[in-house]
Amino acid sequence: AQTVTQSQPEMSVQEAETVTLSCTYDTSESDYYLFWYKQPPSRQMILVIRQEAYKQQNATENRFSVNFQKAAKSFSLKISDSQLGDAAMYFCAYRAALRGATNKLIFGTGTLLAVQP
Amino acid sequence: KAGVTQTPRYLIKTRGQQVTLSCSPISGHRSVSWYQQTPGQGLQFLFEYFSETQRNKGNFPGRFSGRQFSNSRSEMNVSTLELGDSALYLCASSLEGQGENIQYFGAGTRLSVL
């Protein structure tokens, strides 16, 4: 069974600084997708960034980037130039790439990010 | 385009009662998934529907059920509520055929069982 592990329950960063959130996963599949979702106090889960396992290039979305290490089964999120609005719970998630089979996401336990002014 | 809409936003029920939660997906999305979020268990997959058929089911008792209508709207039902069913229930929809089939989430329904 696939599992996702986030070992940092809480993190803190100063505004304008850079922070990295860690995520490791376990799977026997060779093709899959990885996601980072953000959940602010409003509870709305918002997709931050996604990575396709067969793509070696790390995904980037503005101030957000990932370090995807497939062999190590590691998928960390780097937030550059942190802003107060980045404060939220961040979830790492895994989805198998079986077309037409399921969209089921497997989530980690989350990392609560605080941004200090 | 409107996002995923979940109703109601808050519910208070007592043990033994049953409850129905509703989810309207983004227009054109035919896949709807449900998740339960609790402080102790985190985010857990309940079930997924595609074209009115349950495509996948998580490890929850039979008290949890769902269905999807021809317009892709989905409902989930919990019968004989227990205190442990208190949670945030999240619905997500996705457009099939996009490859990564990105799931877009609603704001959730907060269920409190007293």
Tab-separated table of C-alpha atoms in Angstrom:
chain	number	residue	atom	x	y	z
A	1	ALA	CA	0.000	0.000	0.000
A	2	GLN	CA	1.149	3.509	-0.741
A	3	THR	CA	1.962	5.833	2.124
A	4	VAL	CA	2.907	9.495	2.425
A	5	THR	CA	4.928	10.821	5.353
A	6	GLN	CA	5.413	14.410	6.462
A	7	SER	CA	7.812	14.443	9.380
A	8	GLN	CA	7.511	18.130	10.252
A	9	PRO	CA	4.255	18.828	12.125
A	10	GLU	CA	5.066	22.534	12.356
A	11	MET	CA	7.443	24.961	10.684
A	12	SER	CA	8.055	28.669	11.033
A	13	VAL	CA	9.613	31.147	8.618
A	14	GLN	CA	10.280	34.859	8.603
A	15	GLU	CA	8.524	36.931	6.001
A	16	ALA	CA	10.589	37.182	2.784
A	17	GLU	CA	12.711	34.180	3.769
A	18	THR	CA	12.769	30.696	2.229
A	19	VAL	CA	11.407	27.538	3.811
A	20	THR	CA	11.411	23.895	2.743
A	21	LEU	CA	8.733	21.397	3.711
A	22	SER	CA	9.615	17.711	3.563
A	23	CYS	CA	7.622	14.783	2.214
A	24	THR	CA	8.537	11.178	1.616
A	25	TYR	CA	6.361	8.482	0.126
A	26	ASP	CA	6.384	4.786	-0.457
A	27	THR	CA	5.080	3.050	-3.558
A	28	SER	CA	5.948	0.155	-5.803
A	29	GLU	CA	4.498	1.949	-8.833
A	30	SER	CA	6.757	3.570	-11.393
A	31	ASP	CA	4.233	6.092	-12.662
A	32	TYR	CA	2.302	8.368	-10.348
A	33	TYR	CA	1.578	11.985	-9.513
A	34	LEU	CA	2.572	14.004	-6.473
A	35	PHE	CA	0.882	17.129	-5.220
A	36	TRP	CA	1.215	19.804	-2.592
A	37	TYR	CA	-2.051	21.243	-1.332
A	38	LYS	CA	-2.463	24.236	0.968
A	39	GLN	CA	-5.278	24.481	3.500
A	40	PRO	CA	-5.643	27.935	5.084
A	41	PRO	CA	-7.952	28.577	8.061
A	42	SER	CA	-10.837	28.919	5.601
A	43	ARG	CA	-10.445	25.106	5.144
A	44	GLN	CA	-10.468	25.307	1.338
A	45	MET	CA	-7.848	22.941	-0.043
A	46	ILE	CA	-5.904	24.709	-2.756
A	47	LEU	CA	-3.514	23.024	-5.165
A	48	VAL	CA	-0.056	24.574	-4.900
A	49	ILE	CA	2.014	22.485	-7.270
A	50	ARG	CA	2.064	19.068	-8.968
A	51	GLN	CA	4.731	16.733	-10.277
A	52	GLU	CA	4.495	13.836	-12.692
A	53	ALA	CA	6.819	11.029	-11.655
A	54	TYR	CA	8.083	10.318	-15.156
A	55	LYS	CA	9.222	13.917	-15.582
A	56	GLN	CA	12.697	14.458	-14.183
A	57	GLN	CA	12.416	18.226	-14.248
A	58	ASN	CA	11.280	19.706	-10.966
A	59	ALA	CA	7.984	21.599	-11.131
A	60	THR	CA	7.897	25.318	-10.413
A	61	GLU	CA	4.969	27.667	-9.855
A	62	ASN	CA	6.056	31.236	-9.179
A	63	ARG	CA	7.532	31.265	-5.630
A	64	PHE	CA	6.861	27.557	-5.142
A	65	SER	CA	9.154	24.827	-6.370
A	66	VAL	CA	9.739	21.180	-5.595
A	67	ASN	CA	12.770	18.965	-5.224
A	68	PHE	CA	11.658	15.614	-6.583
A	69	GLN	CA	14.031	12.745	-5.898
A	70	LYS	CA	12.375	9.662	-7.378
A	71	ALA	CA	14.969	7.133	-6.262
A	72	ALA	CA	14.837	8.450	-2.716
A	73	LYS	CA	11.029	8.801	-2.888
A	74	SER	CA	11.287	12.342	-1.664
A	75	PHE	CA	9.174	15.325	-2.691
A	76	SER	CA	9.963	18.538	-0.813
A	77	LEU	CA	8.335	21.925	-1.309
A	78	LYS	CA	10.358	25.121	-1.284
A	79	ILE	CA	8.608	28.420	-0.705
A	80	SER	CA	10.702	31.442	-1.612
A	81	ASP	CA	10.089	35.022	-0.486
A	82	SER	CA	7.533	33.826	2.067
A	83	GLN	CA	4.459	35.984	2.506
A	84	LEU	CA	1.987	36.263	5.354
A	85	GLY	CA	-0.638	34.697	3.111
A	86	ASP	CA	1.438	31.538	2.862
A	87	ALA	CA	0.568	30.663	6.450
A	88	ALA	CA	-1.499	27.481	6.265
A	89	MET	CA	-1.438	23.727	6.653
A	90	TYR	CA	0.401	22.087	3.761
A	91	PHE	CA	-0.390	18.563	2.663
A	92	CYS	CA	1.648	16.337	0.426
A	93	ALA	CA	-0.429	13.885	-1.621
A	94	TYR	CA	0.097	10.916	-3.913
A	95	ARG	CA	-2.042	9.580	-6.716
A	96	ALA	CA	-1.493	6.494	-8.802
A	97	ALA	CA	-1.314	7.099	-12.538
A	98	LEU	CA	-3.627	4.280	-13.572
A	99	ARG	CA	-5.703	5.963	-16.261
A	100	GLY	CA	-9.403	5.711	-15.671
A	101	ALA	CA	-8.943	3.692	-12.512
A	102	THR	CA	-9.168	6.115	-9.627
A	103	ASN	CA	-8.481	9.684	-8.591
A	104	LYS	CA	-7.939	8.680	-4.981
A	105	LEU	CA	-5.434	10.889	-3.213
A	106	ILE	CA	-3.326	9.597	-0.347
A	107	PHE	CA	-2.382	12.437	1.968
A	108	GLY	CA	0.373	12.981	4.475
A	109	THR	CA	-0.415	14.285	7.949
A	110	GLY	CA	0.367	17.877	7.039
A	111	THR	CA	2.818	20.574	8.082
A	112	LEU	CA	1.504	23.721	9.736
A	113	LEU	CA	3.468	26.675	8.414
A	114	ALA	CA	3.604	29.915	10.383
A	115	VAL	CA	4.958	33.075	8.746
A	116	GLN	CA	6.433	35.649	11.135
A	117	PRO	CA	6.274	39.341	10.147
B	1	LYS	CA	-16.741	29.109	-13.637
B	2	ALA	CA	-18.078	28.258	-10.193
B	3	GLY	CA	-15.977	26.048	-7.961
B	4	VAL	CA	-16.983	22.974	-6.028
B	5	THR	CA	-19.958	23.765	-3.815
B	6	GLN	CA	-20.684	21.854	-0.648
B	7	THR	CA	-23.821	22.271	1.399
B	8	PRO	CA	-24.447	22.784	4.170
B	9	ARG	CA	-21.285	24.362	5.573
B	10	TYR	CA	-22.090	23.352	9.139
B	11	LEU	CA	-24.227	20.654	10.670
B	12	ILE	CA	-24.980	19.658	14.230
B	13	LYS	CA	-26.544	16.275	14.809
B	14	THR	CA	-27.014	13.922	17.733
B	15	ARG	CA	-25.892	10.345	18.041
B	16	GLY	CA	-28.090	7.882	16.207
B	17	GLN	CA	-29.349	10.370	13.663
B	18	GLN	CA	-28.503	10.269	9.988
B	19	VAL	CA	-27.160	13.033	7.796
B	20	THR	CA	-26.896	13.818	4.103
B	21	LEU	CA	-24.200	16.059	2.663
B	22	SER	CA	-24.283	17.488	-0.834
B	23	CYS	CA	-21.581	18.313	-3.346
B	24	SER	CA	-21.944	20.099	-6.673
B	25	PRO	CA	-18.832	19.675	-8.819
B	26	ILE	CA	-17.315	22.164	-11.181
B	27	SER	CA	-19.313	22.291	-14.396
B	28	GLY	CA	-18.130	19.565	-16.754
B	29	HIS	CA	-16.421	17.498	-14.062
B	30	ARG	CA	-17.739	13.963	-13.885
B	31	SER	CA	-15.577	12.572	-11.101
B	32	VAL	CA	-16.400	13.322	-7.468
B	33	SER	CA	-14.439	12.107	-4.450
B	34	TRP	CA	-15.183	12.423	-0.751
B	35	TYR	CA	-12.688	12.688	2.110
B	36	GLN	CA	-13.038	12.809	5.861
B	37	GLN	CA	-10.675	15.072	7.788
B	38	THR	CA	-10.185	14.689	11.541
B	39	PRO	CA	-7.383	15.830	13.867
B	40	GLY	CA	-6.611	12.249	14.834
B	41	GLN	CA	-6.819	10.406	11.505
B	42	GLY	CA	-6.018	13.219	9.093
B	43	LEU	CA	-7.427	13.117	5.584
B	44	GLN	CA	-8.960	9.806	4.668
B	45	PHE	CA	-10.534	8.779	1.380
B	46	LEU	CA	-14.188	7.781	1.637
B	47	PHE	CA	-15.306	7.018	-1.907
B	48	GLU	CA	-15.213	8.162	-5.483
B	49	TYR	CA	-17.900	8.355	-8.131
B	50	PHE	CA	-17.614	8.642	-11.869
B	51	SER	CA	-20.576	8.733	-14.222
B	52	GLU	CA	-22.971	7.695	-11.439
B	53	THR	CA	-20.892	4.616	-10.550
B	54	GLN	CA	-18.819	4.114	-7.439
B	55	ARG	CA	-15.319	3.599	-8.736
B	56	ASN	CA	-13.410	3.229	-5.495
B	57	LYS	CA	-14.169	2.974	-1.803
B	58	GLY	CA	-12.107	3.615	1.289
B	59	ASN	CA	-12.034	1.640	4.501
B	60	PHE	CA	-15.142	2.966	6.199
B	61	PRO	CA	-18.103	1.092	7.682
B	62	GLY	CA	-21.273	0.558	5.693
B	63	ARG	CA	-22.933	3.424	7.580
B	64	PHE	CA	-21.153	5.672	5.101
B	65	SER	CA	-22.687	5.646	1.663
B	66	GLY	CA	-22.890	7.883	-1.331
B	67	ARG	CA	-24.341	8.327	-4.745
B	68	GLN	CA	-23.930	10.430	-7.832
B	69	PHE	CA	-26.671	11.803	-10.006
B	70	SER	CA	-26.808	12.185	-13.768
B	71	ASN	CA	-25.795	15.843	-13.460
B	72	SER	CA	-22.659	14.704	-11.558
B	73	ARG	CA	-23.864	16.147	-8.269
B	74	SER	CA	-23.080	13.829	-5.406
B	75	GLU	CA	-24.433	13.155	-1.962
B	76	MET	CA	-22.991	11.216	0.912
B	77	ASN	CA	-25.038	9.796	3.733
B	78	VAL	CA	-24.013	8.730	7.197
B	79	SER	CA	-26.531	6.692	9.138
B	80	THR	CA	-26.628	6.009	12.872
B	81	LEU	CA	-24.196	8.783	13.649
B	82	GLU	CA	-21.468	8.217	16.223
B	83	LEU	CA	-19.433	10.801	18.133
B	84	GLY	CA	-16.387	9.774	16.096
B	85	ASP	CA	-18.083	10.862	12.882
B	86	SER	CA	-17.510	14.497	13.864
B	87	ALA	CA	-15.233	15.778	11.142
B	88	LEU	CA	-14.762	18.039	8.178
B	89	TYR	CA	-16.072	16.307	5.072
B	90	LEU	CA	-14.433	17.444	1.865
B	91	CYS	CA	-15.621	16.877	-1.646
B	92	ALA	CA	-13.377	17.149	-4.699
B	93	SER	CA	-14.159	17.042	-8.384
B	94	SER	CA	-11.950	16.446	-11.389
B	95	LEU	CA	-12.127	16.489	-15.147
B	96	GLU	CA	-11.298	13.063	-16.523
B	97	GLY	CA	-8.724	12.789	-19.248
B	98	GLN	CA	-6.403	15.541	-18.094
B	99	GLY	CA	-3.656	13.151	-17.215
B	100	GLU	CA	-3.033	14.152	-13.679
B	101	ASN	CA	-6.801	14.645	-13.195
B	102	ILE	CA	-6.329	17.496	-10.783
B	103	GLN	CA	-8.820	17.436	-7.953
B	104	TYR	CA	-10.447	20.688	-6.955
B	105	PHE	CA	-11.857	20.834	-3.462
B	106	GLY	CA	-14.891	22.453	-1.939
B	107	ALA	CA	-14.803	24.336	1.359
B	108	GLY	CA	-16.165	21.331	3.208
B	109	THR	CA	-19.028	20.540	5.548
B	110	ARG	CA	-18.212	20.641	9.250
B	111	LEU	CA	-20.260	17.936	10.984
B	112	SER	CA	-20.530	17.922	14.757
B	113	VAL	CA	-22.146	14.936	16.436
B	114	LEU	CA	-23.307	15.519	20.009
